[in-house]
Coordinates of C-alpha atoms and ligand atoms in Angstrom, one line a residue:
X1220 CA -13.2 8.5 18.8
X1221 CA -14.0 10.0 15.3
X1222 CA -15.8 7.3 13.1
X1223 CA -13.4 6.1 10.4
X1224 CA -14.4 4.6 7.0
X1225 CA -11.7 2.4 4.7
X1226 CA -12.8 2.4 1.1
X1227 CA -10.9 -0.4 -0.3
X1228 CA -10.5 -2.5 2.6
X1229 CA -9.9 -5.9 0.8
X1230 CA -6.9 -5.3 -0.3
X1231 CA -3.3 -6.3 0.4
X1232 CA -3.3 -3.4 2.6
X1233 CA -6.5 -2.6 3.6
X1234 CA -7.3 -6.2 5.0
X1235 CA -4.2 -5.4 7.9
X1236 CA -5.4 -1.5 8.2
X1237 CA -8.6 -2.1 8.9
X1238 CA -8.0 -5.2 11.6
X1239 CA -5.6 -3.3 13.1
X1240 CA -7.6 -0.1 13.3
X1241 CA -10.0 -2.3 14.9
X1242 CA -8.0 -3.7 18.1
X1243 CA -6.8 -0.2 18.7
X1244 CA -10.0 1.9 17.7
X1245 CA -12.9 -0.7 18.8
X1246 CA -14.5 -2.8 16.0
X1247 CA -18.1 -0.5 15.7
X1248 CA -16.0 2.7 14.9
X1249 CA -14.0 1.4 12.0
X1250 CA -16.4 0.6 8.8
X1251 CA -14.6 -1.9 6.3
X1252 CA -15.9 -1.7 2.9
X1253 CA -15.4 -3.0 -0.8
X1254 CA -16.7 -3.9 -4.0
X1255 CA -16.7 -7.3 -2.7
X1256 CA -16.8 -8.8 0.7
X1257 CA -13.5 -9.6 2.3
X1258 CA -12.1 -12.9 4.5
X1259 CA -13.8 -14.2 7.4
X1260 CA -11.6 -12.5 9.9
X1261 CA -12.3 -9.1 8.2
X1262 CA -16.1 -9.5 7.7
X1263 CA -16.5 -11.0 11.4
X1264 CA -14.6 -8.6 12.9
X1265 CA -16.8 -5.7 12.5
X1266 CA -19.1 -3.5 10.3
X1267 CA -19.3 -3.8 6.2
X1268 CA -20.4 -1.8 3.5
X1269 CA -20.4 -3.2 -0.2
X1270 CA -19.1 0.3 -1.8
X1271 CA -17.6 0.8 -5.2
X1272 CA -14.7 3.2 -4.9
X1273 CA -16.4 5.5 -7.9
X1274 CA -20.1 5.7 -6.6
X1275 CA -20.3 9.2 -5.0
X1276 CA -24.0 8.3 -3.4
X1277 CA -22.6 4.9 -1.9
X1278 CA -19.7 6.6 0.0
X1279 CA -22.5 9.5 1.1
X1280 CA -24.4 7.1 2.5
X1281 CA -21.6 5.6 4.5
X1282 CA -20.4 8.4 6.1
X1283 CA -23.9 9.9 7.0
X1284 CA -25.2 6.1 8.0
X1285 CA -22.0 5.7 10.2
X1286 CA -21.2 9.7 11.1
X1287 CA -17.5 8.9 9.3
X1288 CA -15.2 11.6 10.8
X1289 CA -11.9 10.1 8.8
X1290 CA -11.8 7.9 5.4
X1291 CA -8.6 5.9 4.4
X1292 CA -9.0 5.2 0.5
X1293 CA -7.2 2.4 -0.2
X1294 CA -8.6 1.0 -3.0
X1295 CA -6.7 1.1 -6.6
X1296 CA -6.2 -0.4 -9.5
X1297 CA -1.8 -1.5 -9.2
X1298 CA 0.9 -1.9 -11.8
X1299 CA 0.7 -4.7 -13.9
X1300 CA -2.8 -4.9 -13.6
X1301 CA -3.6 -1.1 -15.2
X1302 CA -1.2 -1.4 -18.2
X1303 CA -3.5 -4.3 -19.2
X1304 CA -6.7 -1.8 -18.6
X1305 CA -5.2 2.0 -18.5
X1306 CA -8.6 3.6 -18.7
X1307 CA -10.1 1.5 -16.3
X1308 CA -6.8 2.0 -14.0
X1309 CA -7.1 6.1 -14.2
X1310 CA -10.7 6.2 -14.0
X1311 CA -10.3 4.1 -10.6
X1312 CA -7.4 5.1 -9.6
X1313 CA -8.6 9.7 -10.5
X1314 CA -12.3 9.2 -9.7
X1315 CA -12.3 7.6 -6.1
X1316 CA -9.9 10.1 -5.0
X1317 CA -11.5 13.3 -6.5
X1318 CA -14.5 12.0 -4.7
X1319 CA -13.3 11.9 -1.8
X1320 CA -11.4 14.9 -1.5
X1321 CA -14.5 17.0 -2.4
X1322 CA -16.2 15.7 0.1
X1323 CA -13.5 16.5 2.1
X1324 CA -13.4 20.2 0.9
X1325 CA -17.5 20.3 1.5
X1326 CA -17.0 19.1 5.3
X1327 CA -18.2 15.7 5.0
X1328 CA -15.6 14.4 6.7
X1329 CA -12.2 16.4 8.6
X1330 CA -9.4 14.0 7.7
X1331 CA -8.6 12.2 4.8
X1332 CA -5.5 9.4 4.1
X1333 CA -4.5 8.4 0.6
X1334 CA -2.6 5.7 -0.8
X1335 CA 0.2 6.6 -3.1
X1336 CA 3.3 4.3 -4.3
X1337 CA 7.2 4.5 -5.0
X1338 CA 5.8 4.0 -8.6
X1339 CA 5.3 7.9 -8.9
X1340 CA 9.3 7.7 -9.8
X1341 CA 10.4 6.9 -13.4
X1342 CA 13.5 6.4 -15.4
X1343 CA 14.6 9.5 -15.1
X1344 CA 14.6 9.5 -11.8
X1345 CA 17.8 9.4 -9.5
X1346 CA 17.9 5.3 -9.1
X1347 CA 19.7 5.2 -5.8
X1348 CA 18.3 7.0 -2.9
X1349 CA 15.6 8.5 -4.5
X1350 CA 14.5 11.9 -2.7
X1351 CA 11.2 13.3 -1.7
X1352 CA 11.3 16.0 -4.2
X1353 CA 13.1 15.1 -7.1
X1354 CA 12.8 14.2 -11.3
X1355 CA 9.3 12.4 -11.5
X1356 CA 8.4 10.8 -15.2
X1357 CA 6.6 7.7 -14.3
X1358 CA 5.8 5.7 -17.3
X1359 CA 3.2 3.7 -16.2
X1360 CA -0.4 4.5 -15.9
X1361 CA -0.2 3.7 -12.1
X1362 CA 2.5 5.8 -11.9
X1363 CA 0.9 8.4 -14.1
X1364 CA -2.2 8.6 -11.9
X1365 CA -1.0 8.3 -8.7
X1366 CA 1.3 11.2 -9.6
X1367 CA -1.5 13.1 -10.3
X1368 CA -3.3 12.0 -7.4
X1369 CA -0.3 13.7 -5.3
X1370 CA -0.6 17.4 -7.0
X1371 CA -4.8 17.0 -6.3
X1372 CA -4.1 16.3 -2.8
X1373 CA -1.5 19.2 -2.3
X1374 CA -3.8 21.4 -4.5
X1375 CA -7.1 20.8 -2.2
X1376 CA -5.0 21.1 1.0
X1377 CA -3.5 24.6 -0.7
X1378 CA -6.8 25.9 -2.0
X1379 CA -9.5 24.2 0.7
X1380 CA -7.5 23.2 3.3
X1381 CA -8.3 19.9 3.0
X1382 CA -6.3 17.6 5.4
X1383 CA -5.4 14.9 2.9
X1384 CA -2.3 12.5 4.4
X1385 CA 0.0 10.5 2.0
X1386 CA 2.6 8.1 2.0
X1387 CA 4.7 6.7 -1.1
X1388 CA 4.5 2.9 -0.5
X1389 CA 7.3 0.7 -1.9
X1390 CA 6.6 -3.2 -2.4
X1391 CA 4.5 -4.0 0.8
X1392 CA 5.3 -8.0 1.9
X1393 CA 2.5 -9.7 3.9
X1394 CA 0.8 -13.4 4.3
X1395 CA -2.3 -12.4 5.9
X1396 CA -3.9 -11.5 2.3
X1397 CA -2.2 -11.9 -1.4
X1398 CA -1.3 -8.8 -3.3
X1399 CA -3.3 -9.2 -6.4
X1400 CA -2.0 -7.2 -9.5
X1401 CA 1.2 -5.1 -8.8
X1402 CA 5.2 -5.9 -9.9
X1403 CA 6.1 -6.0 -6.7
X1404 CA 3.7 -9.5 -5.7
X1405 CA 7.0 -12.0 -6.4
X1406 CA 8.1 -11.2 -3.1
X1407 CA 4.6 -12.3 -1.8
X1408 CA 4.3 -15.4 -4.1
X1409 CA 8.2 -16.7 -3.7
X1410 CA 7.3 -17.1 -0.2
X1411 CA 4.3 -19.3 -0.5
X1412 CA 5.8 -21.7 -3.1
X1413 CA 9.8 -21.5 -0.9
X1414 CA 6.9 -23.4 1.5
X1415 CA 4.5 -25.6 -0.5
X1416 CA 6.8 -26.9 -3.5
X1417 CA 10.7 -25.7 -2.2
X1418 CA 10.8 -23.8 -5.6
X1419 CA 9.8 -20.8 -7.3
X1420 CA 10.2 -19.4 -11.1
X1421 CA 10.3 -15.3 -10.5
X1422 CA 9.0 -13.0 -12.7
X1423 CA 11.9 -10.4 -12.3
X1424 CA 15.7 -10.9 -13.2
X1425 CA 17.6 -11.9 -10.6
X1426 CA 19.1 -8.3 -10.2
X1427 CA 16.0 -6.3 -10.0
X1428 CA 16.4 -4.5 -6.9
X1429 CA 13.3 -2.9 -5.4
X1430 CA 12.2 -0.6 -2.5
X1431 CA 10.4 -3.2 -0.4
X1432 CA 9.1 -3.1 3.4
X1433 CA 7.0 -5.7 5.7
X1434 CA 3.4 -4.8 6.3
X1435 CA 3.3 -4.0 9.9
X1436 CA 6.0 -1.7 8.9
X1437 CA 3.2 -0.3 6.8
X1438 CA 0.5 -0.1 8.9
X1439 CA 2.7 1.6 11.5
X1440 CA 3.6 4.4 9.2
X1441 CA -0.1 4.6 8.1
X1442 CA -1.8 4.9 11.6
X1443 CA 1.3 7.2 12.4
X1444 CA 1.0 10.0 10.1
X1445 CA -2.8 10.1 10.2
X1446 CA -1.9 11.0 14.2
X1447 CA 0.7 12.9 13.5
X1448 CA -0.1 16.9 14.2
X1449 CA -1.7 18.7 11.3
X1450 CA 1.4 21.1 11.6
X1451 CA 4.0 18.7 11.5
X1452 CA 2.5 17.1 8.1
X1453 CA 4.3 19.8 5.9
X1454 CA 4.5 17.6 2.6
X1455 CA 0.7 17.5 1.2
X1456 CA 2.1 15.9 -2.3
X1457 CA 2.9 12.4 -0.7
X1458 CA 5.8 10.9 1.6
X1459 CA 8.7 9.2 0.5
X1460 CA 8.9 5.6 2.6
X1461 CA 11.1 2.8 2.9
X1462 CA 12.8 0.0 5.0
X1463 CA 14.7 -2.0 2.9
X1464 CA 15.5 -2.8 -0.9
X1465 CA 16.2 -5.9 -2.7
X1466 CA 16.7 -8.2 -5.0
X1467 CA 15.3 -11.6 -5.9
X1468 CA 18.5 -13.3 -5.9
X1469 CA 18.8 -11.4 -2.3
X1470 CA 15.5 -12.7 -0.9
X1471 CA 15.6 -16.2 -2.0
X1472 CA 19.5 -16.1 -0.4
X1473 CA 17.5 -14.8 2.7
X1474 CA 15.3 -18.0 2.4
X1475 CA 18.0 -20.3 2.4
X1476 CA 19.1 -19.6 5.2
X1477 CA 16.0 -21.0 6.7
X1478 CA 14.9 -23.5 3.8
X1479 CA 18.0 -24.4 2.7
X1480 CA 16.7 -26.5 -0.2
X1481 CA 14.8 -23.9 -1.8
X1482 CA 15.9 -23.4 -5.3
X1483 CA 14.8 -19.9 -7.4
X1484 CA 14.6 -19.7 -11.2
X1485 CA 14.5 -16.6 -13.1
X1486 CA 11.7 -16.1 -16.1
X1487 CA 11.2 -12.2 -16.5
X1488 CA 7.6 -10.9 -17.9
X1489 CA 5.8 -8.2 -18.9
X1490 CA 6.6 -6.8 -15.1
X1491 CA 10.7 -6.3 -15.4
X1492 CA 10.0 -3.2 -17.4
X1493 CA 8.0 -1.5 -15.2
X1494 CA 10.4 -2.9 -12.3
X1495 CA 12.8 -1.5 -14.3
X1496 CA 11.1 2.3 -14.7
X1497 CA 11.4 2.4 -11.1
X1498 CA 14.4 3.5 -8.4
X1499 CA 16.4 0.7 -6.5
X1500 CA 16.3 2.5 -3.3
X1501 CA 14.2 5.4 -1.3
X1502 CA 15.5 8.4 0.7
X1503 CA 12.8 9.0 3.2
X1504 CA 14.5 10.9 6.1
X1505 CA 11.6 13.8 5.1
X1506 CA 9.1 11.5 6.8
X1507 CA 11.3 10.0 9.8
X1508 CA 12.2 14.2 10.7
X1509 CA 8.7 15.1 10.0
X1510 CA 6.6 12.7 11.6
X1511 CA 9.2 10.9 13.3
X1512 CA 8.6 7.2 11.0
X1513 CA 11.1 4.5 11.6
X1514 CA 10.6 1.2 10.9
X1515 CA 10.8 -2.0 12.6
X1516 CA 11.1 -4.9 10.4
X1517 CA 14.9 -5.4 8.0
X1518 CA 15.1 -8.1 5.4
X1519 CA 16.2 -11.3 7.6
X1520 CA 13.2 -10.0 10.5
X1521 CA 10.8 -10.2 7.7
X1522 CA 11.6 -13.4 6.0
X1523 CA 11.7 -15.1 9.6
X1524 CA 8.4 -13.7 10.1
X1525 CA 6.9 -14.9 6.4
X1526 CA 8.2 -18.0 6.8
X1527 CA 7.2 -18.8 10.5
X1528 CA 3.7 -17.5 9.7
X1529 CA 3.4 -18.8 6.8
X1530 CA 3.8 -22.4 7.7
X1531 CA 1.3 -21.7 10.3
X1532 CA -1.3 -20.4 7.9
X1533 CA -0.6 -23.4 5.0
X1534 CA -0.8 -26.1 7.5
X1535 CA -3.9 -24.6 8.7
X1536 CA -5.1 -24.5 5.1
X1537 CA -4.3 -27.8 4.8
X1538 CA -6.0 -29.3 8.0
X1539 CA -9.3 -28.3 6.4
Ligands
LIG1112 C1 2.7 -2.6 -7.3 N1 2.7 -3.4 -5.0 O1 3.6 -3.5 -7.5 C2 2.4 -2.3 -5.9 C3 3.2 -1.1 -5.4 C4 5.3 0.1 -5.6 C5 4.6 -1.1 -6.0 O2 2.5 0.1 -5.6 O3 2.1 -2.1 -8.2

Protein backbone atom coordinates (compact mmCIF):
# COMPACT_ATOMS: atom_id res chain seq x y z
CA UNK A 1 0.00 0.00 0.00
CA UNK A 2 1.58 3.32 -1.43
CA UNK A 3 1.80 5.92 1.40
CA UNK A 4 -0.80 8.73 0.78
CA UNK A 5 -0.58 12.36 1.96
CA UNK A 6 -4.05 14.73 2.10
CA UNK A 7 -2.93 18.43 2.04
CA UNK A 8 -5.98 20.10 3.24
CA UNK A 9 -7.44 17.53 5.24
CA UNK A 10 -9.65 19.81 7.53
CA UNK A 11 -11.91 20.60 5.35
CA UNK A 12 -15.52 19.85 4.41
CA UNK A 13 -14.13 17.19 2.28
CA UNK A 14 -10.98 16.33 3.45
CA UNK A 15 -12.15 15.57 7.14
CA UNK A 16 -14.57 12.39 5.32
CA UNK A 17 -11.44 11.51 2.71
CA UNK A 18 -9.05 11.12 5.00
CA UNK A 19 -11.30 8.91 7.70
CA UNK A 20 -12.39 6.96 5.12
CA UNK A 21 -9.03 6.42 3.48
CA UNK A 22 -8.13 5.31 6.80
CA UNK A 23 -10.71 2.28 7.54
CA UNK A 24 -9.91 1.11 4.06
CA UNK A 25 -6.07 1.91 3.79
CA UNK A 26 -4.92 1.43 7.62
CA UNK A 27 -4.61 4.62 9.68
CA UNK A 28 -0.33 4.75 9.63
CA UNK A 29 -0.42 4.93 5.66
CA UNK A 30 -2.78 7.87 5.29
CA UNK A 31 -1.03 11.33 6.70
CA UNK A 32 -3.70 14.03 7.44
CA UNK A 33 -2.44 17.42 7.34
CA UNK A 34 -3.39 21.26 7.61
CA UNK A 35 -2.73 24.58 8.53
CA UNK A 36 -4.44 23.86 11.59
CA UNK A 37 -5.29 20.73 13.52
CA UNK A 38 -8.62 19.07 12.73
CA UNK A 39 -11.54 17.38 15.09
CA UNK A 40 -10.76 14.83 17.58
CA UNK A 41 -11.86 11.97 15.41
CA UNK A 42 -9.51 13.10 12.69
CA UNK A 43 -6.43 13.93 14.90
CA UNK A 44 -6.99 10.53 16.94
CA UNK A 45 -7.37 8.57 14.16
CA UNK A 46 -4.00 8.60 12.78
CA UNK A 47 -0.87 10.61 11.79
CA UNK A 48 -0.72 14.66 11.45
CA UNK A 49 1.34 17.08 9.90
CA UNK A 50 0.69 20.95 10.44
CA UNK A 51 1.49 21.89 6.57
CA UNK A 52 0.55 25.08 4.82
CA UNK A 53 -0.69 24.30 1.39
CA UNK A 54 1.98 27.02 -0.21
CA UNK A 55 5.28 25.93 1.75
CA UNK A 56 7.17 23.83 -0.78
CA UNK A 57 9.83 22.52 2.07
CA UNK A 58 6.85 21.55 4.54
CA UNK A 59 5.18 19.21 1.88
CA UNK A 60 9.02 17.89 1.02
CA UNK A 61 9.42 16.99 4.29
CA UNK A 62 6.16 15.03 4.49
CA UNK A 63 6.51 12.94 1.66
CA UNK A 64 10.24 12.08 2.37
CA UNK A 65 9.36 11.77 6.41
CA UNK A 66 6.39 9.50 5.52
CA UNK A 67 7.74 7.86 1.80
CA UNK A 68 4.21 9.58 0.37
CA UNK A 69 3.57 7.58 -2.89
CA UNK A 70 0.00 9.55 -3.62
CA UNK A 71 -1.08 13.25 -2.43
CA UNK A 72 -4.80 14.37 -2.55
CA UNK A 73 -4.76 18.35 -2.34
CA UNK A 74 -7.74 19.31 -1.00
CA UNK A 75 -7.12 22.38 0.43
CA UNK A 76 -8.57 25.78 -1.23
CA UNK A 77 -9.79 28.84 -0.67
CA UNK A 78 -14.06 28.50 -1.93
CA UNK A 79 -16.51 30.96 -3.47
CA UNK A 80 -17.73 33.45 -1.36
CA UNK A 81 -14.82 33.40 0.74
CA UNK A 82 -12.16 34.45 -2.38
CA UNK A 83 -14.31 37.29 -3.84
CA UNK A 84 -13.73 38.85 -0.37
CA UNK A 85 -9.79 38.08 -0.69
CA UNK A 86 -9.07 37.37 -4.66
CA UNK A 87 -5.31 37.43 -4.35
CA UNK A 88 -5.19 35.48 -1.39
CA UNK A 89 -7.81 32.96 -3.12
CA UNK A 90 -5.44 32.57 -6.44
CA UNK A 91 -2.33 32.62 -4.64
CA UNK A 92 -3.86 29.48 -2.52
CA UNK A 93 -5.87 28.15 -4.76
CA UNK A 94 -2.46 28.42 -8.17
CA UNK A 95 0.42 27.97 -5.73
CA UNK A 96 -0.49 24.68 -3.78
CA UNK A 97 -1.29 22.99 -6.95
CA UNK A 98 1.77 24.09 -9.05
CA UNK A 99 3.62 22.67 -6.14
CA UNK A 100 2.53 19.83 -6.17
CA UNK A 101 2.37 18.98 -9.63
CA UNK A 102 6.13 19.67 -9.95
CA UNK A 103 6.85 17.57 -7.59
CA UNK A 104 4.90 15.26 -9.30
CA UNK A 105 6.81 15.86 -12.69
CA UNK A 106 10.30 15.51 -10.58
CA UNK A 107 9.14 11.93 -9.17
CA UNK A 108 8.44 12.85 -5.70
CA UNK A 109 5.50 11.16 -5.70
CA UNK A 110 3.56 8.84 -8.79
CA UNK A 111 -0.07 9.91 -8.43
CA UNK A 112 -1.60 12.99 -7.78
CA UNK A 113 -5.69 13.93 -7.07
CA UNK A 114 -6.89 17.50 -7.36
CA UNK A 115 -9.90 19.13 -6.22
CA UNK A 116 -11.75 21.08 -8.84
CA UNK A 117 -15.61 22.43 -8.68
CA UNK A 118 -18.83 22.85 -11.01
CA UNK A 119 -17.73 26.62 -10.37
CA UNK A 120 -15.33 26.36 -13.52
CA UNK A 121 -18.82 27.00 -15.50
CA UNK A 122 -20.07 30.62 -15.99
CA UNK A 123 -22.89 32.50 -17.49
CA UNK A 124 -22.26 31.62 -20.57
CA UNK A 125 -22.38 28.37 -20.06
CA UNK A 126 -25.20 25.95 -21.28
CA UNK A 127 -27.42 26.16 -17.82
CA UNK A 128 -29.09 22.78 -18.08
CA UNK A 129 -27.15 19.75 -18.42
CA UNK A 130 -24.00 21.29 -18.57
CA UNK A 131 -21.30 19.02 -20.61
CA UNK A 132 -17.76 18.00 -19.86
CA UNK A 133 -16.46 20.07 -22.62
CA UNK A 134 -18.35 22.97 -23.22
CA UNK A 135 -18.44 27.30 -23.05
CA UNK A 136 -16.37 27.99 -19.81
CA UNK A 137 -16.31 31.88 -18.55
CA UNK A 138 -16.39 31.59 -14.88
CA UNK A 139 -16.69 34.96 -13.27
CA UNK A 140 -15.47 34.32 -10.02
CA UNK A 141 -11.99 34.06 -8.81
CA UNK A 142 -12.72 30.46 -7.64
CA UNK A 143 -13.92 29.76 -10.76
CA UNK A 144 -11.14 31.65 -12.52
CA UNK A 145 -8.45 29.62 -10.68
CA UNK A 146 -9.75 26.43 -10.59
CA UNK A 147 -10.21 26.73 -14.35
CA UNK A 148 -6.72 27.26 -14.63
CA UNK A 149 -5.89 24.72 -12.34
CA UNK A 150 -7.64 22.24 -14.93
CA UNK A 151 -5.38 23.36 -18.18
CA UNK A 152 -2.06 22.97 -15.51
CA UNK A 153 -3.15 19.56 -14.79
CA UNK A 154 -3.80 18.52 -18.47
CA UNK A 155 -0.67 20.41 -19.42
CA UNK A 156 1.72 18.50 -16.89
CA UNK A 157 0.00 15.12 -17.76
CA UNK A 158 0.60 16.18 -21.74
CA UNK A 159 4.14 17.48 -21.36
CA UNK A 160 5.49 15.20 -18.09
CA UNK A 161 3.19 12.67 -17.77
CA UNK A 162 2.17 13.50 -14.73
CA UNK A 163 -0.77 11.39 -13.39
CA UNK A 164 -2.92 14.25 -11.98
CA UNK A 165 -6.83 12.95 -11.26
CA UNK A 166 -9.78 15.50 -11.22
CA UNK A 167 -13.23 15.73 -10.56
CA UNK A 168 -15.66 18.85 -10.94
CA UNK A 169 -17.40 18.83 -7.50
CA UNK A 170 -20.95 20.41 -7.34
CA UNK A 171 -22.32 21.59 -3.70
CA UNK A 172 -21.08 18.68 -1.45
CA UNK A 173 -23.77 18.14 1.65
CA UNK A 174 -22.34 16.58 4.85
CA UNK A 175 -22.84 16.89 8.94
CA UNK A 176 -19.68 15.30 10.00
CA UNK A 177 -17.82 18.80 9.42
CA UNK A 178 -19.32 22.46 8.31
CA UNK A 179 -18.40 23.77 4.87
CA UNK A 180 -16.78 27.00 5.72
CA UNK A 181 -16.81 29.66 2.90
CA UNK A 182 -18.52 28.45 -0.39
CA UNK A 183 -22.36 29.43 -1.94
CA UNK A 184 -23.28 26.26 -1.83
CA UNK A 185 -22.99 25.93 2.49
CA UNK A 186 -27.12 26.80 2.84
CA UNK A 187 -27.71 23.42 2.16
CA UNK A 188 -25.31 22.48 5.03
CA UNK A 189 -26.66 25.20 7.47
CA UNK A 190 -30.60 24.77 6.63
CA UNK A 191 -30.14 21.49 8.01
CA UNK A 192 -28.74 22.31 11.34
CA UNK A 193 -31.15 25.13 12.17
CA UNK A 194 -34.61 22.69 10.31
CA UNK A 195 -33.13 20.78 13.74
CA UNK A 196 -32.18 23.24 16.56
CA UNK A 197 -34.71 26.26 15.91
CA UNK A 198 -37.49 24.56 13.20
CA UNK A 199 -36.44 27.60 10.99
CA UNK A 200 -33.98 28.90 8.67
CA UNK A 201 -33.52 32.39 6.68
CA UNK A 202 -31.54 31.21 3.19
CA UNK A 203 -29.11 33.11 1.59
CA UNK A 204 -30.27 32.14 -2.01
CA UNK A 205 -33.82 32.80 -3.70
CA UNK A 206 -35.95 30.35 -3.40
CA UNK A 207 -35.45 29.26 -7.14
CA UNK A 208 -31.79 28.96 -7.15
CA UNK A 209 -31.33 25.60 -8.40
CA UNK A 210 -27.84 24.02 -7.93
CA UNK A 211 -25.77 20.95 -8.81
CA UNK A 212 -25.65 19.30 -5.37
CA UNK A 213 -24.60 15.69 -4.18
CA UNK A 214 -24.16 13.90 -0.51
CA UNK A 215 -20.65 13.41 0.65
CA UNK A 216 -20.29 9.77 0.59
CA UNK A 217 -21.42 10.16 -2.84
CA UNK A 218 -18.22 12.22 -3.00
CA UNK A 219 -15.84 10.33 -1.38
CA UNK A 220 -16.93 7.29 -3.56
CA UNK A 221 -16.20 9.15 -6.75
CA UNK A 222 -12.86 10.38 -5.12
CA UNK A 223 -11.38 7.02 -3.98
CA UNK A 224 -12.88 5.66 -7.43
CA UNK A 225 -11.04 7.54 -9.98
CA UNK A 226 -7.78 7.65 -8.04
CA UNK A 227 -8.22 3.54 -8.62
CA UNK A 228 -9.47 3.73 -11.71
CA UNK A 229 -6.74 2.43 -14.50
CA UNK A 230 -4.36 5.13 -15.71
CA UNK A 231 -5.78 4.34 -19.29
CA UNK A 232 -9.26 4.58 -18.61
CA UNK A 233 -8.64 8.29 -17.00
CA UNK A 234 -8.79 9.97 -20.61
CA UNK A 235 -9.95 13.53 -19.37
CA UNK A 236 -6.78 15.14 -17.57
CA UNK A 237 -8.68 18.75 -17.52
CA UNK A 238 -11.15 17.70 -14.67
CA UNK A 239 -14.55 15.52 -14.58
CA UNK A 240 -17.83 16.61 -14.80
CA UNK A 241 -19.90 15.07 -11.53
CA UNK A 242 -23.26 15.11 -10.18
CA UNK A 243 -26.22 13.33 -8.43
CA UNK A 244 -28.82 15.69 -8.01
CA UNK A 245 -29.82 19.45 -8.43
CA UNK A 246 -31.94 21.68 -6.44
CA UNK A 247 -33.51 24.24 -5.16
CA UNK A 248 -34.03 25.81 -1.66
CA UNK A 249 -37.60 25.84 -1.91
CA UNK A 250 -37.03 21.95 -3.10
CA UNK A 251 -34.91 21.02 -0.08
CA UNK A 252 -36.79 22.63 2.68
CA UNK A 253 -40.10 20.84 0.85
CA UNK A 254 -37.80 17.63 1.29
CA UNK A 255 -37.56 18.61 5.02
CA UNK A 256 -41.02 18.82 5.65
CA UNK A 257 -41.74 15.78 4.88
CA UNK A 258 -39.81 14.74 7.97
CA UNK A 259 -40.05 18.09 10.15
CA UNK A 260 -43.14 19.10 9.14
CA UNK A 261 -43.06 22.35 11.03
CA UNK A 262 -40.04 23.67 9.56
CA UNK A 263 -40.65 26.98 8.04
CA UNK A 264 -37.87 28.55 5.34
CA UNK A 265 -37.48 32.31 4.63
CA UNK A 266 -35.68 33.65 1.77
CA UNK A 267 -32.90 36.76 2.27
CA UNK A 268 -30.47 36.61 -0.81
CA UNK A 269 -26.71 38.00 -0.23
CA UNK A 270 -23.75 38.67 -1.81
CA UNK A 271 -23.89 34.63 -2.75
CA UNK A 272 -27.05 34.57 -5.31
CA UNK A 273 -24.84 36.11 -7.92
CA UNK A 274 -22.27 33.84 -7.93
CA UNK A 275 -25.10 31.02 -7.56
CA UNK A 276 -26.45 32.62 -10.34
CA UNK A 277 -23.01 32.58 -12.65
CA UNK A 278 -23.30 29.00 -12.33
CA UNK A 279 -25.41 25.96 -14.32
CA UNK A 280 -28.60 24.39 -12.73
CA UNK A 281 -27.68 20.94 -13.67
CA UNK A 282 -24.47 18.65 -14.74
CA UNK A 283 -24.06 16.19 -17.52
CA UNK A 284 -21.53 13.76 -16.28
CA UNK A 285 -22.07 10.47 -18.23
CA UNK A 286 -18.09 11.20 -19.36
CA UNK A 287 -17.18 10.04 -15.90
CA UNK A 288 -19.92 7.16 -15.27
CA UNK A 289 -18.52 5.65 -19.17
CA UNK A 290 -15.05 6.33 -18.24
CA UNK A 291 -14.55 5.31 -14.88
CA UNK A 292 -17.75 3.68 -14.38
CA UNK A 293 -19.12 6.59 -11.35
CA UNK A 294 -22.63 6.32 -10.25
CA UNK A 295 -23.90 7.53 -7.29
CA UNK A 296 -25.74 6.30 -4.43
CA UNK A 297 -27.48 8.91 -2.54
CA UNK A 298 -30.86 11.11 -4.45
CA UNK A 299 -32.36 14.13 -2.74
CA UNK A 300 -34.99 12.33 -0.18
CA UNK A 301 -31.85 9.48 0.75
CA UNK A 302 -29.80 12.45 1.64
CA UNK A 303 -32.14 14.58 3.69
CA UNK A 304 -33.21 11.22 5.66
CA UNK A 305 -29.70 10.71 6.24
CA UNK A 306 -28.90 14.67 7.40
CA UNK A 307 -31.55 14.68 9.43
CA UNK A 308 -31.27 11.23 11.23
CA UNK A 309 -27.52 11.96 11.77
CA UNK A 310 -27.89 15.07 12.60
CA UNK A 311 -30.15 14.75 15.48
CA UNK A 312 -27.74 12.21 16.63
CA UNK A 313 -24.74 14.52 16.43
CA UNK A 314 -26.77 17.83 18.15
CA UNK A 315 -28.08 15.80 21.01
CA UNK A 316 -24.72 14.55 21.52
CA UNK A 317 -23.54 18.11 21.47
CA UNK A 318 -25.90 18.89 23.80
CA UNK A 319 -25.27 16.05 26.43
CA UNK A 320 -21.92 17.72 26.95
C1 LIG B 1 -18.55 26.55 -3.00
N1 LIG B 1 -18.99 24.37 -1.99
O1 LIG B 1 -19.73 26.81 -2.78
C2 LIG B 1 -18.13 25.08 -2.92
C3 LIG B 1 -18.24 24.41 -4.25
C4 LIG B 1 -19.43 24.28 -6.39
C5 LIG B 1 -19.40 24.88 -5.06
O2 LIG B 1 -17.06 24.45 -4.97
O3 LIG B 1 -17.72 27.40 -3.28
Amino acid sequence: MSKVLIIGACGQIGTELILKLRSLYGNDNIIASDIKEGNEELMNSGPFETIDATDREAIVKAIEKHQVKEVYLMAAMLSATAEKYPIKGWDLNMDSLLIVLELAKDKYIDKLYWASSMAVFGPTSPKDSTPQATIMEPTTVYGISKLTGEHWCNYYHNRYGVDVRSIRYPGIISWKTLPGGGTTDYAVEIFYEAISSGKYESFLSEETTLPMMYMDDAIKATIGIMNAKAEDIKVRTSYNLSAMSFSPKELAEAIKNIIPEFEISYKPDSRQAIADSWTRSIDDSVARQDWKWQNDFDLNDMVETMIKSLRIKLSKTEAK
